[in-house]
JSON list of C-alpha atoms in Angstrom, two decimals:
[
{"chain": "A", "resi": 1, "resn": "ASP", "atom": "CA", "xyz": [0.01, 0.00, 0.01]},
{"chain": "A", "resi": 2, "resn": "THR", "atom": "CA", "xyz": [1.70, 3.22, -1.18]},
{"chain": "A", "resi": 3, "resn": "GLU", "atom": "CA", "xyz": [-1.22, 5.57, -0.65]},
{"chain": "A", "resi": 4, "resn": "VAL", "atom": "CA", "xyz": [-2.35, 8.23, 1.74]},
{"chain": "A", "resi": 5, "resn": "THR", "atom": "CA", "xyz": [-6.17, 8.16, 1.97]},
{"chain": "A", "resi": 6, "resn": "GLN", "atom": "CA", "xyz": [-8.13, 11.25, 2.92]},
{"chain": "A", "resi": 7, "resn": "THR", "atom": "CA", "xyz": [-11.81, 11.48, 3.69]},
{"chain": "A", "resi": 8, "resn": "PRO", "atom": "CA", "xyz": [-14.06, 13.13, 2.84]},
{"chain": "A", "resi": 9, "resn": "LYS", "atom": "CA", "xyz": [-13.02, 14.39, -0.62]},
{"chain": "A", "resi": 10, "resn": "HIS", "atom": "CA", "xyz": [-15.44, 17.32, -0.41]},
{"chain": "A", "resi": 11, "resn": "LEU", "atom": "CA", "xyz": [-16.92, 19.04, 2.66]},
{"chain": "A", "resi": 12, "resn": "VAL", "atom": "CA", "xyz": [-19.28, 21.99, 3.00]},
{"chain": "A", "resi": 13, "resn": "MET", "atom": "CA", "xyz": [-19.76, 23.28, 6.51]},
{"chain": "A", "resi": 14, "resn": "GLY", "atom": "CA", "xyz": [-21.37, 26.21, 8.22]},
{"chain": "A", "resi": 15, "resn": "MET", "atom": "CA", "xyz": [-19.44, 28.54, 10.49]},
{"chain": "A", "resi": 16, "resn": "THR", "atom": "CA", "xyz": [-21.04, 26.98, 13.63]},
{"chain": "A", "resi": 17, "resn": "ASN", "atom": "CA", "xyz": [-20.45, 23.35, 12.60]},
{"chain": "A", "resi": 18, "resn": "LYS", "atom": "CA", "xyz": [-17.94, 20.89, 13.97]},
{"chain": "A", "resi": 19, "resn": "LYS", "atom": "CA", "xyz": [-16.42, 18.45, 11.46]},
{"chain": "A", "resi": 20, "resn": "SER", "atom": "CA", "xyz": [-13.33, 16.29, 11.15]},
{"chain": "A", "resi": 21, "resn": "LEU", "atom": "CA", "xyz": [-11.00, 15.48, 8.34]},
{"chain": "A", "resi": 22, "resn": "LYS", "atom": "CA", "xyz": [-9.35, 12.02, 8.34]},
{"chain": "A", "resi": 23, "resn": "CYS", "atom": "CA", "xyz": [-6.12, 10.75, 6.92]},
{"chain": "A", "resi": 24, "resn": "GLU", "atom": "CA", "xyz": [-4.74, 7.22, 6.86]},
{"chain": "A", "resi": 25, "resn": "GLN", "atom": "CA", "xyz": [-1.48, 5.64, 5.67]},
{"chain": "A", "resi": 26, "resn": "HIS", "atom": "CA", "xyz": [-0.16, 2.08, 5.96]},
{"chain": "A", "resi": 27, "resn": "MET", "atom": "CA", "xyz": [3.40, 2.64, 4.68]},
{"chain": "A", "resi": 28, "resn": "GLY", "atom": "CA", "xyz": [4.95, 2.66, 8.14]},
{"chain": "A", "resi": 29, "resn": "HIS", "atom": "CA", "xyz": [5.87, 6.34, 7.69]},
{"chain": "A", "resi": 30, "resn": "ARG", "atom": "CA", "xyz": [6.93, 7.97, 10.96]},
{"chain": "A", "resi": 31, "resn": "ALA", "atom": "CA", "xyz": [5.89, 11.53, 10.09]},
{"chain": "A", "resi": 32, "resn": "MET", "atom": "CA", "xyz": [2.51, 12.89, 9.07]},
{"chain": "A", "resi": 33, "resn": "TYR", "atom": "CA", "xyz": [1.56, 16.41, 8.05]},
{"chain": "A", "resi": 34, "resn": "TRP", "atom": "CA", "xyz": [-1.40, 18.70, 7.45]},
{"chain": "A", "resi": 35, "resn": "TYR", "atom": "CA", "xyz": [-1.13, 21.33, 4.75]},
{"chain": "A", "resi": 36, "resn": "LYS", "atom": "CA", "xyz": [-3.57, 23.98, 3.58]},
{"chain": "A", "resi": 37, "resn": "GLN", "atom": "CA", "xyz": [-3.53, 25.10, -0.05]},
{"chain": "A", "resi": 38, "resn": "LYS", "atom": "CA", "xyz": [-5.44, 28.07, -1.51]},
{"chain": "A", "resi": 39, "resn": "ALA", "atom": "CA", "xyz": [-5.95, 28.42, -5.25]},
{"chain": "A", "resi": 40, "resn": "LYS", "atom": "CA", "xyz": [-2.79, 29.26, -7.24]},
{"chain": "A", "resi": 41, "resn": "LYS", "atom": "CA", "xyz": [-0.67, 29.16, -4.04]},
{"chain": "A", "resi": 42, "resn": "PRO", "atom": "CA", "xyz": [1.80, 26.56, -2.78]},
{"chain": "A", "resi": 43, "resn": "PRO", "atom": "CA", "xyz": [0.88, 24.24, 0.08]},
{"chain": "A", "resi": 44, "resn": "GLU", "atom": "CA", "xyz": [1.23, 25.89, 3.47]},
{"chain": "A", "resi": 45, "resn": "LEU", "atom": "CA", "xyz": [2.33, 23.80, 6.39]},
{"chain": "A", "resi": 46, "resn": "MET", "atom": "CA", "xyz": [-0.03, 23.61, 9.33]},
{"chain": "A", "resi": 47, "resn": "PHE", "atom": "CA", "xyz": [1.07, 20.77, 11.62]},
{"chain": "A", "resi": 48, "resn": "VAL", "atom": "CA", "xyz": [3.70, 18.06, 11.81]},
{"chain": "A", "resi": 49, "resn": "TYR", "atom": "CA", "xyz": [3.43, 14.85, 13.78]},
{"chain": "A", "resi": 50, "resn": "SER", "atom": "CA", "xyz": [6.55, 12.82, 14.33]},
{"chain": "A", "resi": 51, "resn": "TYR", "atom": "CA", "xyz": [6.25, 9.37, 15.98]},
{"chain": "A", "resi": 52, "resn": "GLU", "atom": "CA", "xyz": [2.62, 10.36, 16.95]},
{"chain": "A", "resi": 53, "resn": "LYS", "atom": "CA", "xyz": [3.76, 13.48, 18.76]},
{"chain": "A", "resi": 54, "resn": "LEU", "atom": "CA", "xyz": [3.04, 17.03, 17.61]},
{"chain": "A", "resi": 55, "resn": "SER", "atom": "CA", "xyz": [6.39, 18.51, 16.62]},
{"chain": "A", "resi": 56, "resn": "ILE", "atom": "CA", "xyz": [5.43, 21.59, 14.61]},
{"chain": "A", "resi": 57, "resn": "ASN", "atom": "CA", "xyz": [2.42, 23.89, 14.89]},
{"chain": "A", "resi": 58, "resn": "GLU", "atom": "CA", "xyz": [2.80, 26.74, 12.41]},
{"chain": "A", "resi": 59, "resn": "SER", "atom": "CA", "xyz": [0.82, 29.19, 14.56]},
{"chain": "A", "resi": 60, "resn": "VAL", "atom": "CA", "xyz": [-2.42, 27.79, 13.31]},
{"chain": "A", "resi": 61, "resn": "PRO", "atom": "CA", "xyz": [-5.63, 29.23, 14.86]},
{"chain": "A", "resi": 62, "resn": "SER", "atom": "CA", "xyz": [-7.18, 27.08, 17.60]},
{"chain": "A", "resi": 63, "resn": "ARG", "atom": "CA", "xyz": [-10.26, 26.47, 15.48]},
{"chain": "A", "resi": 64, "resn": "PHE", "atom": "CA", "xyz": [-8.06, 23.81, 13.81]},
{"chain": "A", "resi": 65, "resn": "SER", "atom": "CA", "xyz": [-7.20, 20.98, 16.19]},
{"chain": "A", "resi": 66, "resn": "PRO", "atom": "CA", "xyz": [-5.01, 18.06, 15.07]},
{"chain": "A", "resi": 67, "resn": "GLU", "atom": "CA", "xyz": [-5.06, 14.60, 16.53]},
{"chain": "A", "resi": 68, "resn": "CYS", "atom": "CA", "xyz": [-2.86, 11.55, 15.89]},
{"chain": "A", "resi": 69, "resn": "PRO", "atom": "CA", "xyz": [-4.62, 8.50, 17.47]},
{"chain": "A", "resi": 70, "resn": "ASN", "atom": "CA", "xyz": [-1.93, 6.06, 16.20]},
{"chain": "A", "resi": 71, "resn": "SER", "atom": "CA", "xyz": [0.90, 5.82, 13.73]},
{"chain": "A", "resi": 72, "resn": "SER", "atom": "CA", "xyz": [-1.42, 5.27, 10.79]},
{"chain": "A", "resi": 73, "resn": "LEU", "atom": "CA", "xyz": [-4.08, 7.85, 11.47]},
{"chain": "A", "resi": 74, "resn": "LEU", "atom": "CA", "xyz": [-4.20, 11.65, 11.48]},
{"chain": "A", "resi": 75, "resn": "ASN", "atom": "CA", "xyz": [-7.30, 13.75, 12.09]},
{"chain": "A", "resi": 76, "resn": "LEU", "atom": "CA", "xyz": [-7.98, 17.44, 11.80]},
{"chain": "A", "resi": 77, "resn": "HIS", "atom": "CA", "xyz": [-10.91, 18.66, 13.90]},
{"chain": "A", "resi": 78, "resn": "LEU", "atom": "CA", "xyz": [-12.62, 21.80, 12.64]},
{"chain": "A", "resi": 79, "resn": "HIS", "atom": "CA", "xyz": [-14.79, 24.13, 14.70]},
{"chain": "A", "resi": 80, "resn": "ALA", "atom": "CA", "xyz": [-16.17, 27.63, 14.12]},
{"chain": "A", "resi": 81, "resn": "LEU", "atom": "CA", "xyz": [-14.36, 28.08, 10.85]},
{"chain": "A", "resi": 82, "resn": "GLN", "atom": "CA", "xyz": [-14.48, 31.27, 8.76]},
{"chain": "A", "resi": 83, "resn": "PRO", "atom": "CA", "xyz": [-15.19, 31.53, 5.04]},
{"chain": "A", "resi": 84, "resn": "GLU", "atom": "CA", "xyz": [-11.47, 32.40, 4.46]},
{"chain": "A", "resi": 85, "resn": "ASP", "atom": "CA", "xyz": [-10.63, 28.88, 5.73]},
{"chain": "A", "resi": 86, "resn": "SER", "atom": "CA", "xyz": [-12.09, 27.44, 2.53]},
{"chain": "A", "resi": 87, "resn": "ALA", "atom": "CA", "xyz": [-9.23, 25.65, 0.81]},
{"chain": "A", "resi": 88, "resn": "LEU", "atom": "CA", "xyz": [-7.82, 22.27, -0.19]},
{"chain": "A", "resi": 89, "resn": "TYR", "atom": "CA", "xyz": [-6.54, 20.48, 2.94]},
{"chain": "A", "resi": 90, "resn": "LEU", "atom": "CA", "xyz": [-3.77, 18.04, 2.20]},
{"chain": "A", "resi": 91, "resn": "CYS", "atom": "CA", "xyz": [-2.44, 15.25, 4.37]},
{"chain": "A", "resi": 92, "resn": "ALA", "atom": "CA", "xyz": [1.01, 13.85, 3.71]},
{"chain": "A", "resi": 93, "resn": "SER", "atom": "CA", "xyz": [3.32, 11.28, 5.21]},
{"chain": "A", "resi": 94, "resn": "SER", "atom": "CA", "xyz": [7.03, 10.52, 4.93]},
{"chain": "A", "resi": 95, "resn": "ARG", "atom": "CA", "xyz": [9.76, 8.24, 6.22]},
{"chain": "A", "resi": 96, "resn": "GLY", "atom": "CA", "xyz": [11.57, 11.46, 7.16]},
{"chain": "A", "resi": 97, "resn": "GLN", "atom": "CA", "xyz": [12.17, 14.95, 5.86]},
{"chain": "A", "resi": 98, "resn": "ASP", "atom": "CA", "xyz": [14.91, 13.76, 3.55]},
{"chain": "A", "resi": 99, "resn": "TYR", "atom": "CA", "xyz": [12.65, 11.28, 1.66]},
{"chain": "A", "resi": 100, "resn": "GLY", "atom": "CA", "xyz": [9.99, 13.62, 0.30]},
{"chain": "A", "resi": 101, "resn": "TYR", "atom": "CA", "xyz": [6.32, 13.43, 1.13]},
{"chain": "A", "resi": 102, "resn": "THR", "atom": "CA", "xyz": [3.47, 11.28, -0.21]},
{"chain": "A", "resi": 103, "resn": "PHE", "atom": "CA", "xyz": [0.36, 13.38, -0.41]},
{"chain": "A", "resi": 104, "resn": "GLY", "atom": "CA", "xyz": [-3.25, 12.28, -0.12]},
{"chain": "A", "resi": 105, "resn": "SER", "atom": "CA", "xyz": [-5.80, 13.47, -2.70]},
{"chain": "A", "resi": 106, "resn": "GLY", "atom": "CA", "xyz": [-6.98, 16.18, -0.35]},
{"chain": "A", "resi": 107, "resn": "THR", "atom": "CA", "xyz": [-10.27, 17.41, 1.12]},
{"chain": "A", "resi": 108, "resn": "ARG", "atom": "CA", "xyz": [-11.86, 20.37, -0.68]},
{"chain": "A", "resi": 109, "resn": "LEU", "atom": "CA", "xyz": [-13.41, 22.38, 2.18]},
{"chain": "A", "resi": 110, "resn": "THR", "atom": "CA", "xyz": [-15.96, 25.11, 1.68]},
{"chain": "A", "resi": 111, "resn": "VAL", "atom": "CA", "xyz": [-17.09, 27.16, 4.69]},
{"chain": "A", "resi": 112, "resn": "VAL", "atom": "CA", "xyz": [-20.43, 28.93, 4.20]},
{"chain": "B", "resi": 1, "resn": "GLN", "atom": "CA", "xyz": [14.18, 37.09, 0.98]},
{"chain": "B", "resi": 2, "resn": "LYS", "atom": "CA", "xyz": [11.86, 34.17, 0.24]},
{"chain": "B", "resi": 3, "resn": "GLU", "atom": "CA", "xyz": [13.27, 30.80, 1.29]},
{"chain": "B", "resi": 4, "resn": "VAL", "atom": "CA", "xyz": [12.54, 29.03, -2.01]},
{"chain": "B", "resi": 5, "resn": "GLU", "atom": "CA", "xyz": [11.96, 31.03, -5.22]},
{"chain": "B", "resi": 6, "resn": "GLN", "atom": "CA", "xyz": [10.61, 29.98, -8.59]},
{"chain": "B", "resi": 7, "resn": "ASN", "atom": "CA", "xyz": [9.44, 31.88, -11.63]},
{"chain": "B", "resi": 8, "resn": "SER", "atom": "CA", "xyz": [5.64, 31.69, -11.49]},
{"chain": "B", "resi": 9, "resn": "GLY", "atom": "CA", "xyz": [5.33, 31.50, -15.28]},
{"chain": "B", "resi": 10, "resn": "PRO", "atom": "CA", "xyz": [3.36, 30.64, -17.19]},
{"chain": "B", "resi": 11, "resn": "LEU", "atom": "CA", "xyz": [6.03, 28.86, -19.18]},
{"chain": "B", "resi": 12, "resn": "SER", "atom": "CA", "xyz": [4.90, 27.73, -22.62]},
{"chain": "B", "resi": 13, "resn": "VAL", "atom": "CA", "xyz": [6.93, 25.07, -24.47]},
{"chain": "B", "resi": 14, "resn": "PRO", "atom": "CA", "xyz": [6.15, 23.39, -27.81]},
{"chain": "B", "resi": 15, "resn": "GLU", "atom": "CA", "xyz": [5.42, 19.67, -27.73]},
{"chain": "B", "resi": 16, "resn": "GLY", "atom": "CA", "xyz": [8.60, 17.64, -28.13]},
{"chain": "B", "resi": 17, "resn": "ALA", "atom": "CA", "xyz": [10.90, 20.43, -26.88]},
{"chain": "B", "resi": 18, "resn": "ILE", "atom": "CA", "xyz": [12.81, 20.58, -23.59]},
{"chain": "B", "resi": 19, "resn": "ALA", "atom": "CA", "xyz": [11.11, 22.38, -20.69]},
{"chain": "B", "resi": 20, "resn": "SER", "atom": "CA", "xyz": [13.48, 23.95, -18.17]},
{"chain": "B", "resi": 21, "resn": "LEU", "atom": "CA", "xyz": [12.27, 24.87, -14.71]},
{"chain": "B", "resi": 22, "resn": "ASN", "atom": "CA", "xyz": [14.44, 26.68, -12.16]},
{"chain": "B", "resi": 23, "resn": "CYS", "atom": "CA", "xyz": [14.49, 27.14, -8.40]},
{"chain": "B", "resi": 24, "resn": "THR", "atom": "CA", "xyz": [16.78, 28.97, -5.97]},
{"chain": "B", "resi": 25, "resn": "TYR", "atom": "CA", "xyz": [16.91, 28.56, -2.20]},
{"chain": "B", "resi": 26, "resn": "SER", "atom": "CA", "xyz": [18.38, 30.61, 0.62]},
{"chain": "B", "resi": 27, "resn": "ASP", "atom": "CA", "xyz": [19.36, 28.05, 3.34]},
{"chain": "B", "resi": 28, "resn": "ARG", "atom": "CA", "xyz": [22.94, 26.91, 2.62]},
{"chain": "B", "resi": 29, "resn": "GLY", "atom": "CA", "xyz": [22.41, 24.03, 5.06]},
{"chain": "B", "resi": 30, "resn": "SER", "atom": "CA", "xyz": [19.66, 22.46, 2.95]},
{"chain": "B", "resi": 31, "resn": "GLN", "atom": "CA", "xyz": [20.45, 18.84, 2.08]},
{"chain": "B", "resi": 32, "resn": "SER", "atom": "CA", "xyz": [17.46, 17.47, 0.18]},
{"chain": "B", "resi": 33, "resn": "PHE", "atom": "CA", "xyz": [15.56, 18.83, -2.77]},
{"chain": "B", "resi": 34, "resn": "PHE", "atom": "CA", "xyz": [12.39, 17.73, -4.48]},
{"chain": "B", "resi": 35, "resn": "TRP", "atom": "CA", "xyz": [10.26, 18.42, -7.50]},
{"chain": "B", "resi": 36, "resn": "TYR", "atom": "CA", "xyz": [6.50, 17.91, -7.30]},
{"chain": "B", "resi": 37, "resn": "ARG", "atom": "CA", "xyz": [4.00, 18.03, -10.17]},
{"chain": "B", "resi": 38, "resn": "GLN", "atom": "CA", "xyz": [0.48, 19.29, -9.39]},
{"chain": "B", "resi": 39, "resn": "TYR", "atom": "CA", "xyz": [-2.34, 19.14, -11.88]},
{"chain": "B", "resi": 40, "resn": "SER", "atom": "CA", "xyz": [-5.17, 21.63, -11.47]},
{"chain": "B", "resi": 41, "resn": "GLY", "atom": "CA", "xyz": [-7.49, 20.58, -8.61]},
{"chain": "B", "resi": 42, "resn": "LYS", "atom": "CA", "xyz": [-5.27, 17.62, -7.68]},
{"chain": "B", "resi": 43, "resn": "SER", "atom": "CA", "xyz": [-2.67, 17.04, -4.96]},
{"chain": "B", "resi": 44, "resn": "PRO", "atom": "CA", "xyz": [1.13, 17.31, -5.46]},
{"chain": "B", "resi": 45, "resn": "GLU", "atom": "CA", "xyz": [2.93, 14.23, -6.78]},
{"chain": "B", "resi": 46, "resn": "LEU", "atom": "CA", "xyz": [6.63, 13.66, -6.10]},
{"chain": "B", "resi": 47, "resn": "ILE", "atom": "CA", "xyz": [8.48, 13.22, -9.38]},
{"chain": "B", "resi": 48, "resn": "MET", "atom": "CA", "xyz": [12.15, 13.77, -8.53]},
{"chain": "B", "resi": 49, "resn": "SER", "atom": "CA", "xyz": [14.44, 13.98, -5.50]},
{"chain": "B", "resi": 50, "resn": "ILE", "atom": "CA", "xyz": [18.11, 14.99, -5.52]},
{"chain": "B", "resi": 51, "resn": "TYR", "atom": "CA", "xyz": [20.65, 15.19, -2.71]},
{"chain": "B", "resi": 52, "resn": "SER", "atom": "CA", "xyz": [24.10, 15.60, -4.36]},
{"chain": "B", "resi": 53, "resn": "ASN", "atom": "CA", "xyz": [25.58, 18.10, -6.75]},
{"chain": "B", "resi": 54, "resn": "GLY", "atom": "CA", "xyz": [25.20, 17.16, -10.38]},
{"chain": "B", "resi": 55, "resn": "ASP", "atom": "CA", "xyz": [22.50, 15.60, -12.49]},
{"chain": "B", "resi": 56, "resn": "LYS", "atom": "CA", "xyz": [19.97, 12.87, -11.72]},
{"chain": "B", "resi": 57, "resn": "GLU", "atom": "CA", "xyz": [17.97, 11.34, -14.55]},
{"chain": "B", "resi": 58, "resn": "ASP", "atom": "CA", "xyz": [14.70, 9.44, -14.40]},
{"chain": "B", "resi": 59, "resn": "GLY", "atom": "CA", "xyz": [13.10, 8.76, -17.75]},
{"chain": "B", "resi": 60, "resn": "ARG", "atom": "CA", "xyz": [12.34, 12.10, -19.45]},
{"chain": "B", "resi": 61, "resn": "PHE", "atom": "CA", "xyz": [13.10, 14.02, -16.25]},
{"chain": "B", "resi": 62, "resn": "THR", "atom": "CA", "xyz": [16.52, 15.30, -15.20]},
{"chain": "B", "resi": 63, "resn": "ALA", "atom": "CA", "xyz": [17.08, 17.15, -11.92]},
{"chain": "B", "resi": 64, "resn": "GLN", "atom": "CA", "xyz": [20.21, 19.32, -11.53]},
{"chain": "B", "resi": 65, "resn": "LEU", "atom": "CA", "xyz": [21.64, 20.59, -8.24]},
{"chain": "B", "resi": 66, "resn": "ASN", "atom": "CA", "xyz": [24.32, 23.18, -7.65]},
{"chain": "B", "resi": 67, "resn": "LYS", "atom": "CA", "xyz": [24.76, 23.74, -3.91]},
{"chain": "B", "resi": 68, "resn": "ALA", "atom": "CA", "xyz": [27.42, 26.42, -4.37]},
{"chain": "B", "resi": 69, "resn": "SER", "atom": "CA", "xyz": [24.98, 28.53, -6.40]},
{"chain": "B", "resi": 70, "resn": "GLN", "atom": "CA", "xyz": [21.97, 27.35, -4.29]},
{"chain": "B", "resi": 71, "resn": "TYR", "atom": "CA", "xyz": [20.18, 26.39, -7.46]},
{"chain": "B", "resi": 72, "resn": "VAL", "atom": "CA", "xyz": [18.01, 23.43, -8.45]},
{"chain": "B", "resi": 73, "resn": "SER", "atom": "CA", "xyz": [16.52, 22.79, -11.86]},
{"chain": "B", "resi": 74, "resn": "LEU", "atom": "CA", "xyz": [14.25, 20.30, -13.59]},
{"chain": "B", "resi": 75, "resn": "LEU", "atom": "CA", "xyz": [14.50, 19.45, -17.30]},
{"chain": "B", "resi": 76, "resn": "ILE", "atom": "CA", "xyz": [11.68, 17.68, -19.09]},
{"chain": "B", "resi": 77, "resn": "ARG", "atom": "CA", "xyz": [12.73, 16.22, -22.42]},
{"chain": "B", "resi": 78, "resn": "ASP", "atom": "CA", "xyz": [10.34, 15.47, -25.27]},
{"chain": "B", "resi": 79, "resn": "SER", "atom": "CA", "xyz": [7.61, 17.46, -23.53]},
{"chain": "B", "resi": 80, "resn": "GLN", "atom": "CA", "xyz": [4.08, 16.10, -23.83]},
{"chain": "B", "resi": 81, "resn": "PRO", "atom": "CA", "xyz": [0.72, 17.85, -23.34]},
{"chain": "B", "resi": 82, "resn": "SER", "atom": "CA", "xyz": [0.24, 15.67, -20.29]},
{"chain": "B", "resi": 83, "resn": "ASP", "atom": "CA", "xyz": [3.22, 17.47, -18.73]},
{"chain": "B", "resi": 84, "resn": "SER", "atom": "CA", "xyz": [1.16, 20.63, -18.52]},
{"chain": "B", "resi": 85, "resn": "ALA", "atom": "CA", "xyz": [0.85, 21.27, -14.76]},
{"chain": "B", "resi": 86, "resn": "THR", "atom": "CA", "xyz": [2.33, 23.39, -11.96]},
{"chain": "B", "resi": 87, "resn": "TYR", "atom": "CA", "xyz": [5.73, 22.26, -10.85]},
{"chain": "B", "resi": 88, "resn": "LEU", "atom": "CA", "xyz": [6.64, 22.87, -7.20]},
{"chain": "B", "resi": 89, "resn": "CYS", "atom": "CA", "xyz": [10.23, 22.96, -5.99]},
{"chain": "B", "resi": 90, "resn": "ALA", "atom": "CA", "xyz": [10.61, 21.90, -2.35]},
{"chain": "B", "resi": 91, "resn": "VAL", "atom": "CA", "xyz": [13.65, 22.19, -0.12]},
{"chain": "B", "resi": 92, "resn": "ASN", "atom": "CA", "xyz": [14.40, 20.76, 3.31]},
{"chain": "B", "resi": 93, "resn": "THR", "atom": "CA", "xyz": [15.11, 23.86, 5.35]},
{"chain": "B", "resi": 94, "resn": "TYR", "atom": "CA", "xyz": [16.29, 24.30, 8.92]},
{"chain": "B", "resi": 95, "resn": "PHE", "atom": "CA", "xyz": [14.96, 27.73, 9.89]},
{"chain": "B", "resi": 96, "resn": "GLY", "atom": "CA", "xyz": [13.92, 27.16, 13.49]},
{"chain": "B", "resi": 97, "resn": "ASN", "atom": "CA", "xyz": [12.30, 23.77, 12.86]},
{"chain": "B", "resi": 98, "resn": "GLU", "atom": "CA", "xyz": [13.29, 21.29, 10.17]},
{"chain": "B", "resi": 99, "resn": "LYS", "atom": "CA", "xyz": [10.64, 21.31, 7.49]},
{"chain": "B", "resi": 100, "resn": "LEU", "atom": "CA", "xyz": [10.01, 21.03, 3.78]},
{"chain": "B", "resi": 101, "resn": "THR", "atom": "CA", "xyz": [9.51, 24.45, 2.25]},
{"chain": "B", "resi": 102, "resn": "PHE", "atom": "CA", "xyz": [7.75, 24.83, -1.11]},
{"chain": "B", "resi": 103, "resn": "GLY", "atom": "CA", "xyz": [8.35, 27.41, -3.79]},
{"chain": "B", "resi": 104, "resn": "THR", "atom": "CA", "xyz": [5.42, 29.23, -5.28]},
{"chain": "B", "resi": 105, "resn": "GLY", "atom": "CA", "xyz": [5.40, 26.89, -8.30]},
{"chain": "B", "resi": 106, "resn": "THR", "atom": "CA", "xyz": [5.88, 27.34, -12.04]},
{"chain": "B", "resi": 107, "resn": "ARG", "atom": "CA", "xyz": [2.89, 26.80, -14.32]},
{"chain": "B", "resi": 108, "resn": "LEU", "atom": "CA", "xyz": [4.01, 24.87, -17.40]},
{"chain": "B", "resi": 109, "resn": "THR", "atom": "CA", "xyz": [1.91, 24.64, -20.59]},
{"chain": "B", "resi": 110, "resn": "ILE", "atom": "CA", "xyz": [2.96, 22.33, -23.43]},
{"chain": "B", "resi": 111, "resn": "ILE", "atom": "CA", "xyz": [1.64, 23.54, -26.76]},
{"chain": "B", "resi": 112, "resn": "PRO", "atom": "CA", "xyz": [0.64, 20.74, -29.22]}
]
């Protein structure tokens, strides 16, 4: 299995909703990442988990809450989002920084 | 100064010609360098990695690295319309926390 699986593929949520994005990999990768990508912009790092521990939080607002239940799973909990949070949310995993990342297909999030 | 810089394009190349994509980076301590291809609406896909000075070839793709000049390039030979995409340069940087930093991407269009 050489894939990173993200669900759902599309999500529309209101500003008062609570939702979660899910990410799963079975490649034994030790690091997992959440990125946010706006149209015509590069991916922007949000969080890094290394060996199931949060190692980098790029000053992301608290309305985004990551969780790593085990070495294969990564969640991103969303609460009270703003319309400007609408973007493609990408999960990635890697054996380590020097090996490049494998990206999932992303969740297209629209906040209304 | 941006950490990783690329010309945003668009870069138009006739089918069958060589497409040349360039990237410069600011962290002299960077050790690993990557090229990702991203089709519109899709997630980034790793196509090349390079760690040592010189050239690395994989099929129609050649990555070139010059650490003294802090310069990475990607050559695509015999360009095909299916190569039309945004190409993201990514560099392992060590500003504060170790992380993969993406350039803004170059949009490449292959003209049939």
